[in-house]
Amino acid sequence: MSLKDKHAVVTGGATGIGLAIARALVDAGAIVTIMGRNKERLDDIANKSERINSVQVDVTDANSVSDAFAKASMTAPIAILVNNAGAALSAPFHKTDLDAWQKTIAVNLTSVYLTTSAALAEINQASHGRIINIASIAGLEGAAYTSAYSASKHGVMGLTKSLACELSKVSTTVNSICPAFVNTDIVENAIINIMEMTGRSRQDALQGILETAGQNRLIEPEEVAQEVIKLCAPEADTINGTAIVMDGK
């Protein structure tokens, strides 16, 4: 219970990695506000736990973010922010139009600026304040057909490192977690698309995805969540500006 009664906000907290993080934070003693676009899904999760609150937000809209964080702060001052909301785009560069590019940057990078701006003052007042960005291994190295996604996640890494330097004099740390392919709906949909387009079996489609990243297996959302818990612990005060790589090997 090292995070007893600390208030954590998790964006994209209603599914996949975000939901696993929210549950792990609750298990560690935190009060959690999950944010996302789907109000019904958010409320359904919050109604099942006394320590989870839900707030609807569009993380790409400055006014929506400001309103959402003001509402979250009414529960308790925010001490932990987990920027998990994101969107995956896979397309050749010449088929990535400007609209797709801008939407990807907005969801994956600009949202981190907006949410961090909204919560930073409160987090800096907390003991052991934490900002944790769920980036991607694509934020450390490029890959074919991921130009917009990879660029956005590289941007998250640059923001993480720069902000960590700025906050080195206070108790807040800023770190990123960079997983390869995780066992989420996004990957499952990719598997289904490959099966439909190529006629390959599910196992062959999955194996093809794993081979592109040099993975032996999919990473489970709960594994990412445990890395978040480690970074949130008081003992992690000296970990700052770091990228935690999860390569599935």
PDB file of C-alpha atoms in Angstrom:
ATOM      1  CA  MET A   1       0.000   0.000   0.000  1.00  0.00           C
ATOM      2  CA  SER A   2       2.890   2.366  -0.743  1.00  0.00           C
ATOM      3  CA  LEU A   3       0.548   4.698  -2.670  1.00  0.00           C
ATOM      4  CA  LYS A   4      -2.116   4.883   0.033  1.00  0.00           C
ATOM      5  CA  ASP A   5      -4.642   7.636  -0.735  1.00  0.00           C
ATOM      6  CA  LYS A   6      -2.513   9.261  -3.442  1.00  0.00           C
ATOM      7  CA  HIS A   7      -4.685  10.503  -6.301  1.00  0.00           C
ATOM      8  CA  ALA A   8      -3.696   9.207  -9.725  1.00  0.00           C
ATOM      9  CA  VAL A   9      -5.157  10.157 -13.102  1.00  0.00           C
ATOM     10  CA  VAL A  10      -4.924   7.634 -15.941  1.00  0.00           C
ATOM     11  CA  THR A  11      -5.895   8.735 -19.444  1.00  0.00           C
ATOM     12  CA  GLY A  12      -7.241   6.059 -21.726  1.00  0.00           C
ATOM     13  CA  GLY A  13      -8.066   4.281 -18.485  1.00  0.00           C
ATOM     14  CA  ALA A  14     -11.111   2.268 -19.528  1.00  0.00           C
ATOM     15  CA  THR A  15      -9.459  -0.406 -21.651  1.00  0.00           C
ATOM     16  CA  GLY A  16      -6.271  -2.378 -22.186  1.00  0.00           C
ATOM     17  CA  ILE A  17      -3.092  -1.008 -20.672  1.00  0.00           C
ATOM     18  CA  GLY A  18      -4.851   1.933 -19.032  1.00  0.00           C
ATOM     19  CA  LEU A  19      -7.378  -0.247 -17.220  1.00  0.00           C
ATOM     20  CA  ALA A  20      -4.635  -2.597 -16.015  1.00  0.00           C
ATOM     21  CA  ILE A  21      -2.712   0.428 -14.698  1.00  0.00           C
ATOM     22  CA  ALA A  22      -5.787   1.798 -12.928  1.00  0.00           C
ATOM     23  CA  ARG A  23      -6.429  -1.513 -11.204  1.00  0.00           C
ATOM     24  CA  ALA A  24      -2.795  -1.883 -10.164  1.00  0.00           C
ATOM     25  CA  LEU A  25      -2.799   1.621  -8.693  1.00  0.00           C
ATOM     26  CA  VAL A  26      -5.926   0.809  -6.690  1.00  0.00           C
ATOM     27  CA  ASP A  27      -4.291  -2.374  -5.433  1.00  0.00           C
ATOM     28  CA  ALA A  28      -1.327  -0.235  -4.306  1.00  0.00           C
ATOM     29  CA  GLY A  29      -3.675   1.986  -2.282  1.00  0.00           C
ATOM     30  CA  ALA A  30      -4.240   4.894  -4.656  1.00  0.00           C
ATOM     31  CA  ILE A  31      -7.449   6.701  -5.509  1.00  0.00           C
ATOM     32  CA  VAL A  32      -7.747   6.682  -9.305  1.00  0.00           C
ATOM     33  CA  THR A  33      -9.547   8.870 -11.819  1.00  0.00           C
ATOM     34  CA  ILE A  34      -9.813   7.211 -15.213  1.00  0.00           C
ATOM     35  CA  MET A  35     -10.332   9.450 -18.236  1.00  0.00           C
ATOM     36  CA  GLY A  36     -11.388   8.702 -21.783  1.00  0.00           C
ATOM     37  CA  ARG A  37     -13.943   9.443 -24.472  1.00  0.00           C
ATOM     38  CA  ASN A  38     -16.464   6.662 -23.811  1.00  0.00           C
ATOM     39  CA  LYS A  39     -18.494   7.826 -20.805  1.00  0.00           C
ATOM     40  CA  GLU A  40     -20.569   4.661 -20.558  1.00  0.00           C
ATOM     41  CA  ARG A  41     -17.494   2.450 -20.422  1.00  0.00           C
ATOM     42  CA  LEU A  42     -15.758   4.725 -17.921  1.00  0.00           C
ATOM     43  CA  ASP A  43     -18.800   4.836 -15.635  1.00  0.00           C
ATOM     44  CA  ASP A  44     -19.252   1.067 -15.801  1.00  0.00           C
ATOM     45  CA  ILE A  45     -15.726   0.540 -14.464  1.00  0.00           C
ATOM     46  CA  ALA A  46     -16.031   3.271 -11.823  1.00  0.00           C
ATOM     47  CA  ASN A  47     -19.328   1.841 -10.554  1.00  0.00           C
ATOM     48  CA  LYS A  48     -17.545  -1.405  -9.698  1.00  0.00           C
ATOM     49  CA  SER A  49     -14.910   0.182  -7.443  1.00  0.00           C
ATOM     50  CA  GLU A  50     -15.195   2.703  -4.629  1.00  0.00           C
ATOM     51  CA  ARG A  51     -11.644   3.897  -5.378  1.00  0.00           C
ATOM     52  CA  ILE A  52     -12.104   4.612  -9.084  1.00  0.00           C
ATOM     53  CA  ASN A  53     -13.752   7.769 -10.401  1.00  0.00           C
ATOM     54  CA  SER A  54     -14.497   8.490 -14.050  1.00  0.00           C
ATOM     55  CA  VAL A  55     -14.261  11.721 -16.040  1.00  0.00           C
ATOM     56  CA  GLN A  56     -14.982  12.008 -19.746  1.00  0.00           C
ATOM     57  CA  VAL A  57     -12.396  13.889 -21.800  1.00  0.00           C
ATOM     58  CA  ASP A  58     -11.156  14.551 -25.302  1.00  0.00           C
ATOM     59  CA  VAL A  59      -7.410  14.641 -24.701  1.00  0.00           C
ATOM     60  CA  THR A  60      -6.844  16.556 -27.949  1.00  0.00           C
ATOM     61  CA  ASP A  61      -9.075  19.471 -26.906  1.00  0.00           C
ATOM     62  CA  ALA A  62      -7.585  22.053 -24.525  1.00  0.00           C
ATOM     63  CA  ASN A  63     -10.922  23.122 -23.032  1.00  0.00           C
ATOM     64  CA  SER A  64     -12.045  19.543 -22.489  1.00  0.00           C
ATOM     65  CA  VAL A  65      -8.759  18.692 -20.769  1.00  0.00           C
ATOM     66  CA  SER A  66      -8.934  21.779 -18.554  1.00  0.00           C
ATOM     67  CA  ASP A  67     -12.504  20.986 -17.491  1.00  0.00           C
ATOM     68  CA  ALA A  68     -11.737  17.310 -16.910  1.00  0.00           C
ATOM     69  CA  PHE A  69      -8.740  17.968 -14.678  1.00  0.00           C
ATOM     70  CA  ALA A  70     -10.609  20.627 -12.720  1.00  0.00           C
ATOM     71  CA  LYS A  71     -13.307  18.042 -12.064  1.00  0.00           C
ATOM     72  CA  ALA A  72     -10.745  15.372 -11.126  1.00  0.00           C
ATOM     73  CA  SER A  73      -9.059  17.726  -8.668  1.00  0.00           C
ATOM     74  CA  MET A  74     -12.306  17.995  -6.733  1.00  0.00           C
ATOM     75  CA  THR A  75     -11.739  14.419  -5.552  1.00  0.00           C
ATOM     76  CA  ALA A  76      -8.246  15.175  -4.218  1.00  0.00           C
ATOM     77  CA  PRO A  77      -5.086  16.948  -5.391  1.00  0.00           C
ATOM     78  CA  ILE A  78      -3.454  15.002  -8.218  1.00  0.00           C
ATOM     79  CA  ALA A  79      -0.132  13.391  -7.315  1.00  0.00           C
ATOM     80  CA  ILE A  80       0.309  10.960 -10.223  1.00  0.00           C
ATOM     81  CA  LEU A  81      -0.432  11.370 -13.920  1.00  0.00           C
ATOM     82  CA  VAL A  82      -0.227   8.427 -16.297  1.00  0.00           C
ATOM     83  CA  ASN A  83      -0.485   9.564 -19.916  1.00  0.00           C
ATOM     84  CA  ASN A  84      -1.726   6.407 -21.576  1.00  0.00           C
ATOM     85  CA  ALA A  85      -4.255   7.612 -24.167  1.00  0.00           C
ATOM     86  CA  GLY A  86      -3.024   7.030 -27.683  1.00  0.00           C
ATOM     87  CA  ALA A  87      -3.819   5.939 -31.206  1.00  0.00           C
ATOM     88  CA  ALA A  88      -1.934   3.589 -33.498  1.00  0.00           C
ATOM     89  CA  LEU A  89      -1.680   4.324 -37.211  1.00  0.00           C
ATOM     90  CA  SER A  90      -0.033   1.914 -39.613  1.00  0.00           C
ATOM     91  CA  ALA A  91       0.336   3.058 -43.210  1.00  0.00           C
ATOM     92  CA  PRO A  92       3.039   3.682 -45.803  1.00  0.00           C
ATOM     93  CA  PHE A  93       4.304   7.241 -45.668  1.00  0.00           C
ATOM     94  CA  HIS A  94       2.909   8.105 -49.117  1.00  0.00           C
ATOM     95  CA  LYS A  95      -0.552   7.010 -47.944  1.00  0.00           C
ATOM     96  CA  THR A  96      -0.378   9.002 -44.697  1.00  0.00           C
ATOM     97  CA  ASP A  97      -2.330  12.143 -45.517  1.00  0.00           C
ATOM     98  CA  LEU A  98      -2.109  15.358 -43.539  1.00  0.00           C
ATOM     99  CA  ASP A  99      -5.316  14.707 -41.622  1.00  0.00           C
ATOM    100  CA  ALA A 100      -4.108  11.290 -40.423  1.00  0.00           C
ATOM    101  CA  TRP A 101      -0.727  12.783 -39.513  1.00  0.00           C
ATOM    102  CA  GLN A 102      -2.251  15.619 -37.501  1.00  0.00           C
ATOM    103  CA  LYS A 103      -4.713  13.355 -35.679  1.00  0.00           C
ATOM    104  CA  THR A 104      -1.913  10.979 -34.686  1.00  0.00           C
ATOM    105  CA  ILE A 105       0.279  13.797 -33.387  1.00  0.00           C
ATOM    106  CA  ALA A 106      -2.687  15.306 -31.539  1.00  0.00           C
ATOM    107  CA  VAL A 107      -3.683  12.096 -29.748  1.00  0.00           C
ATOM    108  CA  ASN A 108      -0.217  10.771 -28.992  1.00  0.00           C
ATOM    109  CA  LEU A 109       1.847  13.906 -28.369  1.00  0.00           C
ATOM    110  CA  THR A 110      -0.157  17.111 -28.012  1.00  0.00           C
ATOM    111  CA  SER A 111      -2.424  15.361 -25.494  1.00  0.00           C
ATOM    112  CA  VAL A 112       0.583  14.735 -23.244  1.00  0.00           C
ATOM    113  CA  TYR A 113       1.376  18.454 -23.348  1.00  0.00           C
ATOM    114  CA  LEU A 114      -2.231  19.363 -22.514  1.00  0.00           C
ATOM    115  CA  THR A 115      -2.753  16.902 -19.665  1.00  0.00           C
ATOM    116  CA  THR A 116       0.656  17.558 -18.134  1.00  0.00           C
ATOM    117  CA  SER A 117       0.049  21.308 -18.284  1.00  0.00           C
ATOM    118  CA  ALA A 118      -3.293  20.834 -16.543  1.00  0.00           C
ATOM    119  CA  ALA A 119      -1.927  18.714 -13.692  1.00  0.00           C
ATOM    120  CA  LEU A 120       1.654  19.908 -13.224  1.00  0.00           C
ATOM    121  CA  ALA A 121       1.088  22.514 -10.518  1.00  0.00           C
ATOM    122  CA  GLU A 122      -0.706  20.015  -8.284  1.00  0.00           C
ATOM    123  CA  ILE A 123       1.760  17.225  -8.952  1.00  0.00           C
ATOM    124  CA  ASN A 124       4.659  19.521  -8.026  1.00  0.00           C
ATOM    125  CA  GLN A 125       3.018  20.122  -4.658  1.00  0.00           C
ATOM    126  CA  ALA A 126       2.805  16.408  -3.901  1.00  0.00           C
ATOM    127  CA  SER A 127       5.416  14.367  -2.125  1.00  0.00           C
ATOM    128  CA  HIS A 128       6.872  11.967  -4.703  1.00  0.00           C
ATOM    129  CA  GLY A 129       4.937  13.490  -7.629  1.00  0.00           C
ATOM    130  CA  ARG A 130       4.943  11.334 -10.724  1.00  0.00           C
ATOM    131  CA  ILE A 131       4.345  11.820 -14.448  1.00  0.00           C
ATOM    132  CA  ILE A 132       4.556   8.575 -16.412  1.00  0.00           C
ATOM    133  CA  ASN A 133       4.144   8.552 -20.184  1.00  0.00           C
ATOM    134  CA  ILE A 134       3.201   5.316 -21.886  1.00  0.00           C
ATOM    135  CA  ALA A 135       5.250   5.708 -25.036  1.00  0.00           C
ATOM    136  CA  SER A 136       6.378   2.825 -27.246  1.00  0.00           C
ATOM    137  CA  ILE A 137       9.466   1.075 -28.450  1.00  0.00           C
ATOM    138  CA  ALA A 138       8.603   2.938 -31.669  1.00  0.00           C
ATOM    139  CA  GLY A 139       9.578   6.081 -29.780  1.00  0.00           C
ATOM    140  CA  LEU A 140      13.150   4.820 -29.616  1.00  0.00           C
ATOM    141  CA  GLU A 141      13.578   3.330 -33.065  1.00  0.00           C
ATOM    142  CA  GLY A 142      11.811   3.675 -36.381  1.00  0.00           C
ATOM    143  CA  ALA A 143       9.886   1.029 -38.276  1.00  0.00           C
ATOM    144  CA  ALA A 144       8.360   0.831 -41.735  1.00  0.00           C
ATOM    145  CA  TYR A 145       4.729   1.948 -42.107  1.00  0.00           C
ATOM    146  CA  THR A 146       4.700   3.784 -38.766  1.00  0.00           C
ATOM    147  CA  SER A 147       6.026   7.242 -39.700  1.00  0.00           C
ATOM    148  CA  ALA A 148       3.289   9.256 -37.951  1.00  0.00           C
ATOM    149  CA  TYR A 149       3.059   6.960 -34.944  1.00  0.00           C
ATOM    150  CA  SER A 150       6.821   6.697 -34.518  1.00  0.00           C
ATOM    151  CA  ALA A 151       7.282  10.457 -34.894  1.00  0.00           C
ATOM    152  CA  SER A 152       4.629  11.120 -32.252  1.00  0.00           C
ATOM    153  CA  LYS A 153       6.199   8.686 -29.793  1.00  0.00           C
ATOM    154  CA  HIS A 154       9.679  10.097 -30.427  1.00  0.00           C
ATOM    155  CA  GLY A 155       8.136  13.423 -29.523  1.00  0.00           C
ATOM    156  CA  VAL A 156       6.837  11.974 -26.259  1.00  0.00           C
ATOM    157  CA  MET A 157      10.342  10.795 -25.454  1.00  0.00           C
ATOM    158  CA  GLY A 158      11.788  14.253 -26.126  1.00  0.00           C
ATOM    159  CA  LEU A 159       9.141  15.865 -23.936  1.00  0.00           C
ATOM    160  CA  THR A 160       9.778  13.334 -21.167  1.00  0.00           C
ATOM    161  CA  LYS A 161      13.510  13.977 -21.084  1.00  0.00           C
ATOM    162  CA  SER A 162      13.245  17.752 -21.354  1.00  0.00           C
ATOM    163  CA  LEU A 163      10.596  18.067 -18.655  1.00  0.00           C
ATOM    164  CA  ALA A 164      12.570  15.748 -16.384  1.00  0.00           C
ATOM    165  CA  CYS A 165      15.500  18.166 -16.632  1.00  0.00           C
ATOM    166  CA  GLU A 166      13.285  21.138 -15.804  1.00  0.00           C
ATOM    167  CA  LEU A 167      11.797  19.420 -12.759  1.00  0.00           C
ATOM    168  CA  SER A 168      15.054  18.059 -11.364  1.00  0.00           C
ATOM    169  CA  LYS A 169      14.920  20.589  -8.517  1.00  0.00           C
ATOM    170  CA  VAL A 170      11.488  19.469  -7.274  1.00  0.00           C
ATOM    171  CA  SER A 171      10.125  16.136  -6.060  1.00  0.00           C
ATOM    172  CA  THR A 172       8.346  15.301  -9.317  1.00  0.00           C
ATOM    173  CA  THR A 173       9.846  12.726 -11.673  1.00  0.00           C
ATOM    174  CA  VAL A 174       8.986  12.243 -15.348  1.00  0.00           C
ATOM    175  CA  ASN A 175       9.585   8.891 -17.028  1.00  0.00           C
ATOM    176  CA  SER A 176       8.377   6.872 -19.998  1.00  0.00           C
ATOM    177  CA  ILE A 177       7.560   3.220 -20.461  1.00  0.00           C
ATOM    178  CA  CYS A 178       8.258   1.908 -23.950  1.00  0.00           C
ATOM    179  CA  PRO A 179       6.600  -1.435 -24.621  1.00  0.00           C
ATOM    180  CA  ALA A 180       6.678  -3.361 -27.861  1.00  0.00           C
ATOM    181  CA  PHE A 181       3.427  -5.084 -28.925  1.00  0.00           C
ATOM    182  CA  VAL A 182       1.041  -5.541 -25.987  1.00  0.00           C
ATOM    183  CA  ASN A 183      -1.868  -7.962 -25.780  1.00  0.00           C
ATOM    184  CA  THR A 184      -4.618  -5.395 -26.341  1.00  0.00           C
ATOM    185  CA  ASP A 185      -7.590  -4.861 -28.658  1.00  0.00           C
ATOM    186  CA  ILE A 186      -5.355  -2.831 -30.984  1.00  0.00           C
ATOM    187  CA  VAL A 187      -3.103  -5.829 -31.602  1.00  0.00           C
ATOM    188  CA  GLU A 188      -6.062  -8.184 -31.805  1.00  0.00           C
ATOM    189  CA  ASN A 189      -7.626  -5.996 -34.502  1.00  0.00           C
ATOM    190  CA  ALA A 190      -4.325  -6.017 -36.383  1.00  0.00           C
ATOM    191  CA  ILE A 191      -4.280  -9.809 -36.241  1.00  0.00           C
ATOM    192  CA  ILE A 192      -7.845  -9.969 -37.583  1.00  0.00           C
ATOM    193  CA  ASN A 193      -6.977  -7.561 -40.408  1.00  0.00           C
ATOM    194  CA  ILE A 194      -3.984  -9.669 -41.433  1.00  0.00           C
ATOM    195  CA  MET A 195      -6.111 -12.819 -41.380  1.00  0.00           C
ATOM    196  CA  GLU A 196      -8.772 -11.200 -43.563  1.00  0.00           C
ATOM    197  CA  MET A 197      -6.296  -9.746 -46.051  1.00  0.00           C
ATOM    198  CA  THR A 198      -3.982 -12.740 -46.366  1.00  0.00           C
ATOM    199  CA  GLY A 199      -6.018 -15.784 -45.371  1.00  0.00           C
ATOM    200  CA  ARG A 200      -3.352 -16.691 -42.815  1.00  0.00           C
ATOM    201  CA  SER A 201      -4.227 -18.451 -39.583  1.00  0.00           C
ATOM    202  CA  ARG A 202      -4.414 -16.481 -36.360  1.00  0.00           C
ATOM    203  CA  GLN A 203      -1.167 -18.011 -35.119  1.00  0.00           C
ATOM    204  CA  ASP A 204       0.639 -17.179 -38.364  1.00  0.00           C
ATOM    205  CA  ALA A 205      -0.711 -13.624 -38.313  1.00  0.00           C
ATOM    206  CA  LEU A 206       0.409 -13.159 -34.704  1.00  0.00           C
ATOM    207  CA  GLN A 207       3.808 -14.640 -35.469  1.00  0.00           C
ATOM    208  CA  GLY A 208       4.242 -12.185 -38.320  1.00  0.00           C
ATOM    209  CA  ILE A 209       3.521  -9.268 -35.983  1.00  0.00           C
ATOM    210  CA  LEU A 210       5.942 -10.557 -33.369  1.00  0.00           C
ATOM    211  CA  GLU A 211       8.690 -11.075 -35.927  1.00  0.00           C
ATOM    212  CA  THR A 212       8.469  -7.464 -37.126  1.00  0.00           C
ATOM    213  CA  ALA A 213       9.417  -6.349 -33.613  1.00  0.00           C
ATOM    214  CA  GLY A 214      11.764  -9.204 -32.771  1.00  0.00           C
ATOM    215  CA  GLN A 215       9.450 -10.308 -29.974  1.00  0.00           C
ATOM    216  CA  ASN A 216       9.077 -13.798 -28.572  1.00  0.00           C
ATOM    217  CA  ARG A 217       5.624 -13.077 -27.146  1.00  0.00           C
ATOM    218  CA  LEU A 218       3.073 -10.362 -26.581  1.00  0.00           C
ATOM    219  CA  ILE A 219       3.522  -8.285 -23.445  1.00  0.00           C
ATOM    220  CA  GLU A 220       0.574  -8.442 -21.055  1.00  0.00           C
ATOM    221  CA  PRO A 221      -1.062  -5.150 -19.930  1.00  0.00           C
ATOM    222  CA  GLU A 222      -0.512  -6.152 -16.308  1.00  0.00           C
ATOM    223  CA  GLU A 223       3.246  -6.245 -16.923  1.00  0.00           C
ATOM    224  CA  VAL A 224       3.183  -2.629 -18.070  1.00  0.00           C
ATOM    225  CA  ALA A 225       1.073  -1.767 -15.026  1.00  0.00           C
ATOM    226  CA  GLN A 226       3.663  -3.228 -12.674  1.00  0.00           C
ATOM    227  CA  GLU A 227       6.351  -1.010 -14.206  1.00  0.00           C
ATOM    228  CA  VAL A 228       4.109   1.978 -13.478  1.00  0.00           C
ATOM    229  CA  ILE A 229       3.799   0.890  -9.838  1.00  0.00           C
ATOM    230  CA  LYS A 230       7.570   0.600  -9.540  1.00  0.00           C
ATOM    231  CA  LEU A 231       8.047   4.136 -10.892  1.00  0.00           C
ATOM    232  CA  CYS A 232       5.385   5.487  -8.516  1.00  0.00           C
ATOM    233  CA  ALA A 233       7.003   4.060  -5.399  1.00  0.00           C
ATOM    234  CA  PRO A 234       8.762   6.541  -3.072  1.00  0.00           C
ATOM    235  CA  GLU A 235      11.944   4.533  -3.590  1.00  0.00           C
ATOM    236  CA  ALA A 236      11.927   5.583  -7.275  1.00  0.00           C
ATOM    237  CA  ASP A 237      12.679   9.247  -6.544  1.00  0.00           C
ATOM    238  CA  THR A 238      16.072   8.986  -8.259  1.00  0.00           C
ATOM    239  CA  ILE A 239      14.634   7.565 -11.491  1.00  0.00           C
ATOM    240  CA  ASN A 240      13.997  10.572 -13.727  1.00  0.00           C
ATOM    241  CA  GLY A 241      13.996  11.108 -17.490  1.00  0.00           C
ATOM    242  CA  THR A 242      14.297   7.395 -18.087  1.00  0.00           C
ATOM    243  CA  ALA A 243      12.791   5.151 -20.756  1.00  0.00           C
ATOM    244  CA  ILE A 244      11.805   1.736 -19.405  1.00  0.00           C
ATOM    245  CA  VAL A 245      12.050  -0.607 -22.397  1.00  0.00           C
ATOM    246  CA  MET A 246       9.797  -3.670 -22.562  1.00  0.00           C
ATOM    247  CA  ASP A 247      10.770  -5.645 -25.654  1.00  0.00           C
ATOM    248  CA  GLY A 248       8.903  -8.909 -25.113  1.00  0.00           C
ATOM    249  CA  LYS A 249      12.043 -11.020 -25.267  1.00  0.00           C
TER     250      LYS A 249
END
